[in-house]
Coordinates of C-alpha atoms and ligand atoms in Angstrom, one line a residue:
X22 CA 92.7 -16.8 54.1
X23 CA 93.7 -19.8 51.9
X24 CA 92.3 -21.6 49.1
X25 CA 92.1 -25.3 49.9
X26 CA 92.3 -28.3 47.7
X27 CA 89.0 -29.8 46.7
X28 CA 88.6 -33.6 46.8
X29 CA 87.7 -35.0 43.4
X30 CA 85.2 -37.7 42.7
X31 CA 85.7 -40.8 43.2
X32 CA 88.0 -39.9 46.2
X33 CA 86.9 -42.3 48.9
X34 CA 87.2 -39.7 51.5
X35 CA 84.1 -38.0 49.9
X36 CA 82.2 -41.2 51.6
X37 CA 83.3 -40.0 55.1
X38 CA 80.1 -39.1 57.3
X39 CA 80.8 -35.6 59.0
X40 CA 80.5 -35.1 62.8
X41 CA 78.6 -32.3 64.4
X42 CA 80.5 -29.1 65.4
X43 CA 80.3 -29.0 69.1
X44 CA 81.6 -25.6 69.8
X45 CA 81.8 -22.7 67.1
X46 CA 85.0 -20.9 67.8
X47 CA 87.6 -18.9 66.1
X48 CA 88.9 -22.0 64.4
X49 CA 85.6 -22.7 63.0
X50 CA 85.3 -19.2 61.8
X51 CA 88.7 -19.4 60.0
X52 CA 87.7 -22.8 58.5
X53 CA 84.4 -20.9 57.1
X54 CA 86.4 -18.2 55.7
X55 CA 88.7 -20.5 53.8
X56 CA 85.8 -22.5 52.6
X57 CA 84.2 -19.3 51.4
X58 CA 87.4 -18.1 49.6
X59 CA 87.7 -21.7 48.0
X60 CA 84.1 -21.7 46.8
X61 CA 84.2 -18.2 45.4
X62 CA 87.6 -18.8 43.7
X63 CA 86.3 -22.1 42.1
X64 CA 83.8 -20.4 41.3
X65 CA 80.9 -22.4 43.0
X66 CA 77.6 -21.8 44.7
X67 CA 78.0 -24.3 47.4
X68 CA 80.8 -26.2 49.3
X69 CA 80.6 -28.7 52.2
X70 CA 83.7 -29.2 54.4
X71 CA 83.6 -32.9 53.4
X72 CA 84.9 -31.5 50.1
X73 CA 88.0 -30.0 51.6
X74 CA 88.7 -33.2 53.6
X75 CA 87.4 -31.7 56.8
X76 CA 84.7 -34.0 58.3
X77 CA 82.6 -31.6 60.3
X78 CA 79.1 -30.6 59.6
X79 CA 79.7 -27.1 58.0
X80 CA 78.4 -25.8 54.7
X81 CA 78.9 -22.4 52.9
X82 CA 76.7 -21.4 49.8
X83 CA 76.0 -18.2 47.8
X84 CA 73.5 -18.5 45.1
X85 CA 73.3 -14.8 44.3
X86 CA 74.5 -13.3 41.2
X87 CA 76.5 -10.7 43.0
X88 CA 78.5 -13.2 45.0
X89 CA 78.1 -11.3 48.0
X90 CA 75.3 -13.3 50.0
X91 CA 77.4 -15.9 51.7
X92 CA 75.2 -18.1 53.9
X93 CA 76.9 -20.5 56.5
X94 CA 75.0 -23.4 57.9
X95 CA 76.7 -25.4 60.9
X96 CA 75.0 -28.7 62.0
X97 CA 72.1 -28.0 59.7
X98 CA 69.0 -30.4 60.0
X99 CA 66.0 -30.4 57.8
X100 CA 62.8 -30.1 60.0
X101 CA 60.3 -30.0 57.0
X102 CA 60.1 -31.0 53.4
X103 CA 57.4 -30.3 50.7
X104 CA 57.1 -31.0 47.1
X105 CA 59.7 -32.4 44.6
X106 CA 62.0 -30.4 42.4
X107 CA 64.5 -31.4 39.7
X108 CA 67.3 -29.3 38.9
X109 CA 70.5 -29.6 36.6
X110 CA 73.0 -30.0 39.5
X111 CA 76.9 -29.8 39.2
X112 CA 79.7 -30.2 42.0
X113 CA 83.0 -28.9 42.5
X114 CA 84.2 -32.4 43.2
X115 CA 82.7 -33.7 39.9
X116 CA 84.0 -31.1 37.5
X117 CA 82.2 -31.0 33.9
X118 CA 79.5 -33.3 34.9
X119 CA 76.0 -32.0 35.2
X120 CA 72.6 -33.8 35.6
X121 CA 69.2 -33.9 37.3
X122 CA 68.5 -35.3 40.8
X123 CA 65.0 -35.3 42.3
X124 CA 64.9 -33.2 45.7
X125 CA 62.4 -31.7 48.0
X126 CA 61.0 -28.4 46.5
X127 CA 60.8 -26.5 49.7
X128 CA 62.6 -27.2 53.0
X129 CA 62.8 -25.7 56.4
X130 CA 66.3 -26.0 58.0
X131 CA 67.6 -25.6 61.4
X132 CA 71.3 -24.7 61.9
X133 CA 73.8 -22.6 63.6
X134 CA 75.4 -19.5 62.2
X135 CA 79.1 -18.6 62.4
X136 CA 78.5 -17.1 65.7
X137 CA 77.1 -20.3 67.0
X138 CA 73.6 -19.1 67.2
X139 CA 70.7 -21.1 66.0
X140 CA 68.4 -20.0 63.4
X141 CA 65.8 -21.5 60.9
X142 CA 65.6 -21.0 57.2
X143 CA 62.7 -21.6 54.7
X144 CA 64.2 -22.4 51.2
X145 CA 62.7 -23.3 48.0
X146 CA 64.0 -23.8 44.5
X147 CA 67.7 -23.4 43.8
X148 CA 68.6 -22.6 47.5
X149 CA 66.7 -25.6 48.6
X150 CA 68.5 -27.9 46.0
X151 CA 71.8 -26.3 47.0
X152 CA 71.3 -27.1 50.7
X153 CA 70.1 -30.7 50.2
X154 CA 73.2 -31.2 47.7
X155 CA 75.5 -29.9 50.3
X156 CA 74.0 -31.8 53.2
X157 CA 74.4 -34.9 51.2
X158 CA 78.1 -34.4 51.2
X159 CA 78.1 -34.5 55.0
X160 CA 76.4 -37.8 54.9
X161 CA 79.1 -39.0 52.4
X162 CA 76.9 -38.9 49.3
X163 CA 77.8 -37.2 46.0
X164 CA 74.9 -36.3 43.6
X165 CA 76.0 -38.6 40.8
X166 CA 75.4 -41.5 43.2
X167 CA 71.5 -41.0 42.8
X168 CA 72.1 -42.1 39.2
X169 CA 71.9 -45.6 37.8
X170 CA 75.3 -47.7 37.9
X171 CA 75.2 -47.4 34.1
X172 CA 75.2 -43.6 34.1
X173 CA 77.8 -43.6 37.0
X174 CA 80.1 -45.6 34.9
X175 CA 79.9 -43.1 32.0
X176 CA 80.6 -40.4 34.6
X177 CA 83.8 -42.2 35.8
X178 CA 84.9 -42.7 32.1
X179 CA 84.3 -39.0 31.3
X180 CA 86.2 -37.8 34.4
X181 CA 89.2 -40.0 33.6
X182 CA 89.1 -38.7 30.0
X183 CA 89.0 -35.2 31.1
X184 CA 91.9 -35.8 33.5
X185 CA 94.1 -37.2 30.8
X186 CA 93.4 -34.2 28.6
X187 CA 94.1 -31.8 31.3
X188 CA 97.6 -33.0 32.0
Ligands
LIG21 C1 76.1 -27.6 44.3 O1 77.9 -26.9 42.8 C2 75.0 -27.4 43.4 O2 81.3 -28.9 37.0 C3 77.1 -26.5 44.1 O3 83.4 -27.4 36.1 C4 75.0 -27.1 42.1 O4 79.1 -24.9 43.0 C5 73.7 -27.3 43.9 C6 81.2 -26.1 39.4 C7 73.8 -26.7 41.3 C8 72.6 -27.1 43.0 C9 72.6 -26.9 41.9 C10 81.0 -27.4 38.7 C11 82.3 -25.3 39.0 C12 80.5 -25.8 40.5 C13 81.6 -27.7 37.6 C14 78.8 -26.0 42.4 C15 82.8 -27.0 37.2 C16 83.0 -25.7 37.7 C17 79.4 -26.4 41.3
LIG22 CO1 79.0 -31.0 45.5

């Protein structure tokens, strides 16, 4: 297993659109294990392959308090949405920045598991937010990009400042 480097906003590679996984095999499963290890080490509750510079449609998440409920979604597709919900989001690619984004409150997602088998999942609240946040990464979108240009410029300034003080 390996802890992978997480791309940091505003890295342009975060804007890459990921391609579907065409066969779930041992390489996919090794990548998933490394993604999970990277997410748990951070620690975070969700990670998309885009964030580790692999542009395939794979996300891992674990919103449990015990950090033992790993969920893997390969080629996820939202088939139903209901309601709206706002949650204070963060992102491993945008450290130290938190803020609200308007999302669907409940979703139905169709995806493949680590064995390549299809399943559907009904998600609400934090789980639904987390899946939508991670699926955005697969489309090259970072949560701060929902905000105004003014707010985004403050995010960039803060990230630069934090980077300086981390050196
Ligand atoms: C996405 O985010 C998410 O700024 C996952 O300094 C977050 O795991 C979806 C993290 C909230 C929905 C709600 C962020 C860790 C982790 C930071 C994360 C940081 C350290 C973020
Ligand atoms: Co993120």
